[in-house]
mmCIF file of C-alpha atoms and ligand atoms in Angstrom:
data_model
loop_
_atom_site.group_PDB
_atom_site.id
_atom_site.type_symbol
_atom_site.label_atom_id
_atom_site.label_comp_id
_atom_site.label_asym_id
_atom_site.label_seq_id
_atom_site.Cartn_x
_atom_site.Cartn_y
_atom_site.Cartn_z
ATOM 1 C CA ASP K 14 -20.532 28.476 -26.562
ATOM 2 C CA ARG K 15 -23.005 26.288 -28.375
ATOM 3 C CA TYR K 16 -22.377 23.368 -26.036
ATOM 4 C CA GLY K 17 -23.308 25.342 -22.920
ATOM 5 C CA LEU K 18 -19.784 24.911 -21.618
ATOM 6 C CA SER K 19 -19.692 28.041 -19.525
ATOM 7 C CA SER K 20 -22.903 27.347 -17.665
ATOM 8 C CA ALA K 21 -21.695 23.792 -17.021
ATOM 9 C CA ARG K 22 -18.565 25.305 -15.489
ATOM 10 C CA LYS K 23 -20.098 27.773 -13.088
ATOM 11 C CA GLY K 24 -18.025 27.830 -9.917
ATOM 12 C CA TYR K 25 -14.864 26.674 -11.644
ATOM 13 C CA GLY K 26 -11.577 28.506 -11.890
ATOM 14 C CA GLU K 27 -8.126 28.183 -13.407
ATOM 15 C CA PHE K 28 -4.994 27.601 -11.347
ATOM 16 C CA LYS K 29 -1.615 27.646 -13.066
ATOM 17 C CA GLY K 30 -3.507 26.741 -16.223
ATOM 18 C CA TYR K 31 -5.586 23.896 -14.730
ATOM 19 C CA SER K 32 -9.357 23.746 -14.273
ATOM 20 C CA LEU K 33 -10.444 23.248 -10.683
ATOM 21 C CA PRO K 34 -13.343 24.350 -8.510
ATOM 22 C CA GLU K 35 -12.971 27.975 -7.428
ATOM 23 C CA SER K 36 -12.770 26.800 -3.814
ATOM 24 C CA PHE K 37 -9.269 25.531 -4.600
ATOM 25 C CA SER K 38 -8.113 29.129 -4.104
ATOM 26 C CA LYS K 39 -8.757 28.730 -0.382
ATOM 27 C CA TYR K 40 -6.376 25.801 -0.077
ATOM 28 C CA GLN K 41 -3.784 26.479 -2.775
ATOM 29 C CA LYS K 42 -1.304 28.204 -0.464
ATOM 30 C CA GLU K 43 -1.727 25.656 2.304
ATOM 31 C CA ILE K 44 -0.975 22.860 -0.159
ATOM 32 C CA GLU K 45 1.935 24.819 -1.642
ATOM 33 C CA ASP K 46 3.415 25.235 1.851
ATOM 34 C CA LEU K 47 2.663 21.717 3.113
ATOM 35 C CA GLU K 48 5.485 20.143 5.105
ATOM 36 C CA VAL K 49 6.501 17.077 3.119
ATOM 37 C CA TYR K 50 8.550 14.149 4.445
ATOM 38 C CA ASP K 51 10.943 11.906 2.600
ATOM 39 C CA ASP K 52 9.035 8.901 3.935
ATOM 40 C CA ASP K 53 5.673 10.105 2.535
ATOM 41 C CA VAL K 54 4.207 7.885 -0.153
ATOM 42 C CA TRP K 55 2.191 9.750 -2.766
ATOM 43 C CA VAL K 56 -0.072 8.269 -5.437
ATOM 44 C CA THR K 57 -0.684 10.846 -8.142
ATOM 45 C CA SER K 58 -2.879 10.524 -11.214
ATOM 46 C CA PHE K 59 -5.379 12.144 -13.486
ATOM 47 C CA PRO K 60 -8.802 11.093 -12.105
ATOM 48 C CA LYS K 61 -10.138 7.709 -13.246
ATOM 49 C CA SER K 62 -6.742 6.327 -14.197
ATOM 50 C CA GLY K 63 -6.599 3.536 -11.624
ATOM 51 C CA THR K 64 -5.792 5.650 -8.563
ATOM 52 C CA THR K 65 -7.774 3.518 -6.117
ATOM 53 C CA TRP K 66 -6.286 0.299 -7.471
ATOM 54 C CA THR K 67 -2.761 1.693 -7.180
ATOM 55 C CA GLU K 68 -3.394 3.084 -3.685
ATOM 56 C CA GLU K 69 -4.570 -0.270 -2.394
ATOM 57 C CA LEU K 70 -1.566 -2.006 -3.946
ATOM 58 C CA VAL K 71 0.861 0.507 -2.457
ATOM 59 C CA TRP K 72 -0.766 0.529 0.962
ATOM 60 C CA CYS K 73 -0.777 -3.262 1.270
ATOM 61 C CA VAL K 74 2.860 -3.572 0.203
ATOM 62 C CA ALA K 75 3.955 -0.849 2.620
ATOM 63 C CA ASN K 76 1.910 -2.313 5.495
ATOM 64 C CA ASP K 77 3.073 -5.894 5.376
ATOM 65 C CA LEU K 78 -0.193 -7.076 3.806
ATOM 66 C CA ASP K 79 -2.128 -6.242 6.937
ATOM 67 C CA PHE K 80 -5.577 -7.122 5.589
ATOM 68 C CA GLU K 81 -7.141 -6.558 8.996
ATOM 69 C CA ALA K 82 -5.967 -2.920 9.073
ATOM 70 C CA ALA K 83 -6.944 -2.660 5.397
ATOM 71 C CA LYS K 84 -10.590 -2.960 6.452
ATOM 72 C CA VAL K 85 -10.457 0.728 7.356
ATOM 73 C CA ASP K 86 -11.804 2.924 4.548
ATOM 74 C CA LEU K 87 -9.072 3.576 1.975
ATOM 75 C CA ASP K 88 -10.013 7.266 1.948
ATOM 76 C CA GLU K 89 -8.969 7.330 5.596
ATOM 77 C CA ARG K 90 -5.822 5.225 5.249
ATOM 78 C CA PHE K 91 -4.768 7.125 2.152
ATOM 79 C CA PRO K 92 -6.132 10.675 2.488
ATOM 80 C CA PHE K 93 -7.018 12.569 -0.673
ATOM 81 C CA ILE K 94 -5.290 15.874 -0.007
ATOM 82 C CA GLU K 95 -7.681 18.113 -1.948
ATOM 83 C CA PHE K 96 -10.907 16.329 -0.967
ATOM 84 C CA CYS K 97 -11.967 19.507 0.874
ATOM 85 C CA VAL K 98 -12.091 21.328 -2.457
ATOM 86 C CA PHE K 99 -14.971 19.164 -3.624
ATOM 87 C CA PHE K 100 -16.973 18.522 -0.496
ATOM 88 C CA GLY K 101 -15.306 20.938 1.817
ATOM 89 C CA MET K 102 -15.438 23.227 4.759
ATOM 90 C CA ASP K 103 -18.220 25.262 3.220
ATOM 91 C CA ASP K 104 -20.615 22.426 3.624
ATOM 92 C CA PRO K 105 -21.442 22.115 7.321
ATOM 93 C CA ASN K 106 -23.465 19.011 6.550
ATOM 94 C CA ASN K 107 -20.389 17.174 5.504
ATOM 95 C CA ALA K 108 -19.367 15.271 8.560
ATOM 96 C CA VAL K 109 -16.791 12.855 7.172
ATOM 97 C CA PRO K 110 -13.601 14.370 8.640
ATOM 98 C CA TYR K 111 -11.209 13.031 6.047
ATOM 99 C CA VAL K 112 -13.368 14.639 3.387
ATOM 100 C CA ARG K 113 -14.387 17.898 4.946
ATOM 101 C CA ARG K 114 -11.044 18.691 6.536
ATOM 102 C CA SER K 115 -8.776 16.613 4.351
ATOM 103 C CA LEU K 116 -5.743 18.861 4.778
ATOM 104 C CA GLU K 117 -5.921 18.948 8.571
ATOM 105 C CA PHE K 118 -6.675 15.246 8.581
ATOM 106 C CA LEU K 119 -3.605 14.543 6.498
ATOM 107 C CA LYS K 120 -1.411 16.622 8.778
ATOM 108 C CA SER K 121 -2.610 14.586 11.762
ATOM 109 C CA ARG K 122 -1.675 11.254 10.198
ATOM 110 C CA PRO K 123 1.163 9.169 11.627
ATOM 111 C CA ARG K 124 4.219 8.688 9.443
ATOM 112 C CA PRO K 125 4.828 7.255 7.002
ATOM 113 C CA ARG K 126 1.874 9.047 5.454
ATOM 114 C CA PHE K 127 0.023 7.813 2.383
ATOM 115 C CA ILE K 128 -1.299 10.623 0.234
ATOM 116 C CA LYS K 129 -3.494 10.680 -2.852
ATOM 117 C CA THR K 130 -3.718 13.641 -5.206
ATOM 118 C CA HIS K 131 -4.906 14.416 -8.720
ATOM 119 C CA LEU K 132 -3.064 17.708 -8.742
ATOM 120 C CA PRO K 133 -0.616 18.324 -11.562
ATOM 121 C CA TRP K 134 3.076 18.663 -10.764
ATOM 122 C CA GLU K 135 2.807 22.480 -10.914
ATOM 123 C CA LEU K 136 0.339 22.537 -8.007
ATOM 124 C CA LEU K 137 2.197 20.121 -5.705
ATOM 125 C CA PRO K 138 3.812 21.387 -2.488
ATOM 126 C CA LYS K 139 6.920 23.456 -3.089
ATOM 127 C CA GLN K 140 9.186 21.040 -1.220
ATOM 128 C CA ILE K 141 8.338 18.350 -3.768
ATOM 129 C CA ARG K 142 8.717 20.546 -6.834
ATOM 130 C CA THR K 143 12.113 21.828 -5.732
ATOM 131 C CA PHE K 144 13.223 18.305 -4.682
ATOM 132 C CA GLU K 145 14.012 19.673 -1.245
ATOM 133 C CA ARG K 146 12.128 16.590 -0.054
ATOM 134 C CA ARG K 147 11.852 13.385 -2.029
ATOM 135 C CA PRO K 148 8.756 11.469 -1.024
ATOM 136 C CA LYS K 149 8.030 8.377 -3.079
ATOM 137 C CA ILE K 150 5.677 9.329 -5.921
ATOM 138 C CA ILE K 151 3.797 6.629 -7.802
ATOM 139 C CA HIS K 152 1.997 8.059 -10.816
ATOM 140 C CA VAL K 153 -0.591 6.056 -12.736
ATOM 141 C CA ALA K 154 -1.911 7.036 -16.169
ATOM 142 C CA ARG K 155 -4.576 5.581 -18.453
ATOM 143 C CA ASN K 156 -5.627 6.115 -22.049
ATOM 144 C CA PRO K 157 -7.747 9.264 -22.348
ATOM 145 C CA LYS K 158 -10.750 7.593 -24.025
ATOM 146 C CA ASP K 159 -11.329 5.259 -21.090
ATOM 147 C CA VAL K 160 -10.515 8.082 -18.677
ATOM 148 C CA CYS K 161 -13.074 10.386 -20.265
ATOM 149 C CA VAL K 162 -15.840 7.763 -20.242
ATOM 150 C CA SER K 163 -15.063 6.732 -16.683
ATOM 151 C CA PHE K 164 -14.889 10.382 -15.604
ATOM 152 C CA TYR K 165 -18.303 11.064 -17.120
ATOM 153 C CA HIS K 166 -19.844 8.253 -15.094
ATOM 154 C CA HIS K 167 -17.946 9.446 -12.048
ATOM 155 C CA VAL K 168 -19.231 13.040 -12.175
ATOM 156 C CA ARG K 169 -22.783 11.840 -12.738
ATOM 157 C CA PHE K 170 -22.437 9.624 -9.717
ATOM 158 C CA LEU K 171 -20.374 11.653 -7.262
ATOM 159 C CA GLU K 172 -20.279 15.262 -8.444
ATOM 160 C CA ASN K 173 -23.910 15.934 -9.227
ATOM 161 C CA TYR K 174 -23.193 16.466 -12.944
ATOM 162 C CA SER K 175 -26.446 16.454 -14.893
ATOM 163 C CA GLY K 176 -25.246 17.104 -18.467
ATOM 164 C CA ASP K 177 -25.014 14.479 -21.172
ATOM 165 C CA PHE K 178 -21.993 12.552 -22.418
ATOM 166 C CA ASN K 179 -21.347 14.798 -25.417
ATOM 167 C CA LEU K 180 -21.179 17.884 -23.252
ATOM 168 C CA TYR K 181 -18.785 16.109 -20.924
ATOM 169 C CA VAL K 182 -16.519 15.142 -23.811
ATOM 170 C CA GLN K 183 -16.441 18.805 -24.853
ATOM 171 C CA LEU K 184 -15.517 19.859 -21.329
ATOM 172 C CA PHE K 185 -12.748 17.259 -21.295
ATOM 173 C CA LEU K 186 -11.301 18.116 -24.709
ATOM 174 C CA ARG K 187 -11.552 21.869 -24.188
ATOM 175 C CA ASN K 188 -9.752 21.716 -20.853
ATOM 176 C CA LYS K 189 -12.794 22.599 -18.786
ATOM 177 C CA ALA K 190 -13.131 19.358 -16.869
ATOM 178 C CA ASN K 191 -11.477 19.116 -13.453
ATOM 179 C CA TYR K 192 -7.689 18.711 -13.583
ATOM 180 C CA THR K 193 -7.461 19.272 -17.318
ATOM 181 C CA PRO K 194 -5.499 19.890 -19.547
ATOM 182 C CA PHE K 195 -5.195 16.110 -19.470
ATOM 183 C CA PHE K 196 -1.836 15.805 -21.220
ATOM 184 C CA ASN K 197 -0.105 18.654 -19.354
ATOM 185 C CA ASN K 198 -1.139 17.045 -16.094
ATOM 186 C CA ILE K 199 0.299 13.649 -16.989
ATOM 187 C CA LEU K 200 3.387 14.904 -18.775
ATOM 188 C CA GLY K 201 4.434 16.830 -15.668
ATOM 189 C CA TYR K 202 5.069 13.417 -14.094
ATOM 190 C CA TRP K 203 6.153 11.563 -17.218
ATOM 191 C CA ASN K 204 8.905 14.124 -17.864
ATOM 192 C CA ARG K 205 10.272 13.547 -14.348
ATOM 193 C CA ARG K 206 10.011 9.751 -14.380
ATOM 194 C CA SER K 207 13.784 9.278 -14.225
ATOM 195 C CA GLU K 208 13.955 11.004 -10.830
ATOM 196 C CA PRO K 209 14.773 8.297 -8.278
ATOM 197 C CA ASN K 210 11.673 9.091 -6.178
ATOM 198 C CA ILE K 211 9.221 8.926 -9.089
ATOM 199 C CA ILE K 212 7.740 5.933 -10.864
ATOM 200 C CA PHE K 213 5.287 6.102 -13.767
ATOM 201 C CA LEU K 214 2.729 3.309 -14.252
ATOM 202 C CA LYS K 215 -0.025 2.660 -16.768
ATOM 203 C CA TYR K 216 -3.460 1.212 -16.040
ATOM 204 C CA GLU K 217 -3.249 -0.868 -19.215
ATOM 205 C CA ASP K 218 -0.011 -2.495 -18.006
ATOM 206 C CA MET K 219 -1.659 -3.281 -14.688
ATOM 207 C CA LYS K 220 -4.522 -4.951 -16.554
ATOM 208 C CA LYS K 221 -2.096 -6.933 -18.695
ATOM 209 C CA ASP K 222 0.361 -8.045 -16.035
ATOM 210 C CA LEU K 223 -0.402 -6.920 -12.499
ATOM 211 C CA ARG K 224 2.252 -9.253 -11.110
ATOM 212 C CA SER K 225 5.094 -7.414 -12.879
ATOM 213 C CA ILE K 226 3.783 -4.037 -11.790
ATOM 214 C CA LEU K 227 3.375 -5.289 -8.232
ATOM 215 C CA LEU K 228 6.981 -6.503 -8.159
ATOM 216 C CA GLN K 229 8.192 -3.253 -9.722
ATOM 217 C CA VAL K 230 6.371 -1.116 -7.148
ATOM 218 C CA THR K 231 7.469 -3.370 -4.283
ATOM 219 C CA LYS K 232 11.098 -2.921 -5.287
ATOM 220 C CA PHE K 233 10.620 0.823 -5.796
ATOM 221 C CA LEU K 234 9.234 1.133 -2.264
ATOM 222 C CA GLY K 235 12.111 -0.911 -0.867
ATOM 223 C CA TYR K 236 10.192 -4.024 0.152
ATOM 224 C CA GLU K 237 10.297 -7.688 -0.750
ATOM 225 C CA LEU K 238 7.419 -10.146 -0.979
ATOM 226 C CA ARG K 239 7.388 -13.912 -0.737
ATOM 227 C CA GLU K 240 5.664 -15.798 -3.530
ATOM 228 C CA ASP K 241 2.694 -16.719 -1.337
ATOM 229 C CA GLN K 242 2.280 -13.032 -0.427
ATOM 230 C CA VAL K 243 2.352 -12.047 -4.089
ATOM 231 C CA LYS K 244 -0.423 -14.561 -4.802
ATOM 232 C CA THR K 245 -2.545 -13.371 -1.885
ATOM 233 C CA LEU K 246 -2.134 -9.735 -2.826
ATOM 234 C CA LEU K 247 -2.918 -10.310 -6.515
ATOM 235 C CA HIS K 248 -6.169 -11.912 -5.430
ATOM 236 C CA HIS K 249 -6.944 -9.048 -3.049
ATOM 237 C CA LEU K 250 -6.342 -6.532 -5.874
ATOM 238 C CA SER K 251 -8.486 -8.269 -8.478
ATOM 239 C CA PHE K 252 -11.454 -6.299 -9.768
ATOM 240 C CA GLU K 253 -13.967 -8.835 -8.454
ATOM 241 C CA VAL K 254 -12.568 -8.734 -4.943
ATOM 242 C CA MET K 255 -12.143 -4.956 -4.873
ATOM 243 C CA LYS K 256 -15.640 -4.462 -6.246
ATOM 244 C CA HIS K 257 -17.047 -6.111 -3.155
ATOM 245 C CA ASN K 258 -14.583 -4.559 -0.751
ATOM 246 C CA LYS K 259 -16.394 -1.846 1.212
ATOM 247 C CA ALA K 260 -13.069 -0.325 2.214
ATOM 248 C CA THR K 261 -11.998 0.373 -1.360
ATOM 249 C CA ASP K 262 -15.182 1.219 -3.249
ATOM 250 C CA HIS K 263 -15.538 4.712 -1.741
ATOM 251 C CA SER K 264 -18.935 3.691 -0.399
ATOM 252 C CA THR K 265 -18.493 5.631 2.849
ATOM 253 C CA VAL K 266 -18.234 8.923 0.990
ATOM 254 C CA ALA K 267 -20.845 7.933 -1.582
ATOM 255 C CA GLY K 268 -23.236 6.793 1.132
ATOM 256 C CA PHE K 269 -22.818 10.046 2.950
ATOM 257 C CA LEU K 270 -23.435 12.146 -0.161
ATOM 258 C CA LYS K 271 -26.425 9.985 -0.981
ATOM 259 C CA SER K 272 -27.919 10.577 2.442
ATOM 260 C CA LYS K 273 -27.672 14.314 1.733
ATOM 261 C CA GLY K 274 -29.301 13.956 -1.681
ATOM 262 C CA LEU K 275 -26.096 15.073 -3.390
ATOM 263 C CA LEU K 276 -25.793 12.314 -5.985
ATOM 264 C CA PHE K 277 -27.212 12.994 -9.427
ATOM 265 C CA ASN K 278 -27.126 9.310 -10.202
ATOM 266 C CA PRO K 279 -27.447 7.533 -6.848
ATOM 267 C CA ASP K 280 -27.424 4.175 -8.601
ATOM 268 C CA GLY K 281 -23.890 4.745 -9.853
ATOM 269 C CA GLU K 282 -21.059 2.513 -8.765
ATOM 270 C CA PHE K 283 -17.440 3.433 -8.292
ATOM 271 C CA MET K 284 -16.197 0.020 -9.394
ATOM 272 C CA ARG K 285 -17.782 0.156 -12.828
ATOM 273 C CA THR K 286 -16.255 -2.064 -15.527
ATOM 274 C CA GLY K 287 -12.581 -2.227 -14.606
ATOM 275 C CA THR K 288 -11.589 -2.956 -18.184
ATOM 276 C CA SER K 289 -9.504 -1.382 -20.916
ATOM 277 C CA GLY K 290 -11.417 -0.286 -24.015
ATOM 278 C CA SER K 291 -14.894 0.209 -22.537
ATOM 279 C CA PHE K 292 -14.973 3.500 -24.479
ATOM 280 C CA LYS K 293 -15.799 1.448 -27.584
ATOM 281 C CA SER K 294 -19.374 0.991 -26.474
ATOM 282 C CA GLU K 295 -19.917 4.664 -25.627
ATOM 283 C CA MET K 296 -17.972 6.658 -28.231
ATOM 284 C CA SER K 297 -18.870 7.056 -31.880
ATOM 285 C CA PRO K 298 -16.229 6.098 -34.483
ATOM 286 C CA ALA K 299 -15.779 9.811 -35.274
ATOM 287 C CA MET K 300 -15.190 10.624 -31.634
ATOM 288 C CA ILE K 301 -12.682 7.792 -31.287
ATOM 289 C CA GLU K 302 -10.908 9.043 -34.379
ATOM 290 C CA TYR K 303 -10.787 12.556 -32.914
ATOM 291 C CA PHE K 304 -9.402 11.328 -29.572
ATOM 292 C CA ASN K 305 -6.756 9.266 -31.355
ATOM 293 C CA ARG K 306 -5.570 12.216 -33.415
ATOM 294 C CA TRP K 307 -5.636 14.522 -30.392
ATOM 295 C CA THR K 308 -3.603 12.000 -28.387
ATOM 296 C CA LYS K 309 -1.047 11.527 -31.152
ATOM 297 C CA GLU K 310 -0.564 15.272 -31.527
ATOM 298 C CA ASN K 311 -0.160 15.871 -27.824
ATOM 299 C CA LEU K 312 2.215 12.990 -27.220
ATOM 300 C CA ALA K 313 4.379 13.511 -30.305
ATOM 301 C CA GLY K 314 8.024 13.535 -29.269
ATOM 302 C CA THR K 315 7.343 12.725 -25.619
ATOM 303 C CA GLY K 316 8.010 8.993 -25.807
ATOM 304 C CA LEU K 317 4.743 8.341 -23.986
ATOM 305 C CA GLU K 318 2.105 6.121 -25.556
ATOM 306 C CA LEU K 319 -1.402 5.877 -24.196
HETATM 307 P P1 A3P H 14 -14.010 2.215 -14.991
HETATM 308 O O1 A3P H 14 -14.902 3.372 -14.649
HETATM 309 O O2 A3P H 14 -13.538 2.244 -16.405
HETATM 310 O O3 A3P H 14 -14.583 0.896 -14.598
HETATM 311 P P2 A3P H 14 -9.771 5.944 -10.076
HETATM 312 O O4 A3P H 14 -9.525 5.093 -8.895
HETATM 313 O O5 A3P H 14 -8.557 6.665 -10.564
HETATM 314 O O6 A3P H 14 -10.948 6.836 -9.899
HETATM 315 O O7 A3P H 14 -10.104 4.977 -11.286
HETATM 316 C C1 A3P H 14 -11.320 4.284 -11.329
HETATM 317 C C2 A3P H 14 -11.271 3.267 -12.432
HETATM 318 O O8 A3P H 14 -10.402 2.187 -12.051
HETATM 319 C C3 A3P H 14 -12.637 2.670 -12.701
HETATM 320 O O9 A3P H 14 -12.654 2.392 -14.115
HETATM 321 C C4 A3P H 14 -12.565 1.401 -11.853
HETATM 322 O O10 A3P H 14 -13.479 0.404 -12.241
HETATM 323 C C5 A3P H 14 -11.132 0.968 -12.114
HETATM 324 N N1 A3P H 14 -10.630 0.038 -11.097
HETATM 325 C C6 A3P H 14 -10.671 0.170 -9.754
HETATM 326 N N2 A3P H 14 -10.174 -0.924 -9.152
HETATM 327 C C7 A3P H 14 -9.809 -1.771 -10.135
HETATM 328 C C8 A3P H 14 -9.253 -3.103 -10.156
HETATM 329 N N3 A3P H 14 -8.968 -3.759 -9.030
HETATM 330 N N4 A3P H 14 -9.019 -3.664 -11.364
HETATM 331 C C9 A3P H 14 -9.305 -3.010 -12.503
HETATM 332 N N5 A3P H 14 -9.843 -1.772 -12.555
HETATM 333 C C10 A3P H 14 -10.092 -1.153 -11.381
#
């Protein structure tokens, strides 16, 4: 363990083959047994793949572009089911209810519920996995180089990670970072993309042509938008606008953690670059080469390109 991987992973466990904080064990059964509704709308993703962006898109479409109601913190409108695992019940100082008691909070939400998770397919509620219930599931994926770089900045900012970038890359590649193995997680959704209640999106496609993705998701959710609404929403979803939107930059949670001294890098920002390919300025050519080979090997025969 020349990278110090095990000490960097103190307090972490493995659940159905995925790395997660040990505290997940306290909630695993409750999530497994969660009552799911056909009118739930789930956004699923590997962290840092454009989850927030997709959530805001989905929420606005499903709520008739109610920008007044959208001023409520996205983490409240669109609860993150396993938030409690990270900043949970064990921490009595954590007073944000939709963080500390995310599962209870979710259960108290009016329907249709909007739910965010980074859990892999294997750890979703049983009613989803068995297709007993068919909530709408919008999955968003992103190329692993940008994900890894963005994740590194994220854990420094919000998860009190104090290691360097190289250590983080090792954790990511060796399936020790949260929610890894990366490809297993994503492929669980990719392989079910032809199910009528599942849609699979890519961050890179959203960057290239957000309008098409917006129309695709709108149709998938069973709505229609007028052209002027499309224009308004595209503006609302632009990086510049979202960067300055206090309801979508996770600043409530970040501010709270900051006030408790729980941010390793309190100057971090959730809305960082919002671009594709920012890995180029942080990864060495050898590392890029390694990631490319690793990606090719893992996606061979799947039909998925990232
Ligand atoms: P970077 O760290 O590369 O900038 P998630 O919501 O899954 O945690 O993903 C966060 C990533 O999505 C961050 O990537 C963030 O900047 C980017 N992002 C968030 N909103 C965006 C938007 N409106 N347009 C483009 N990228 C966005």
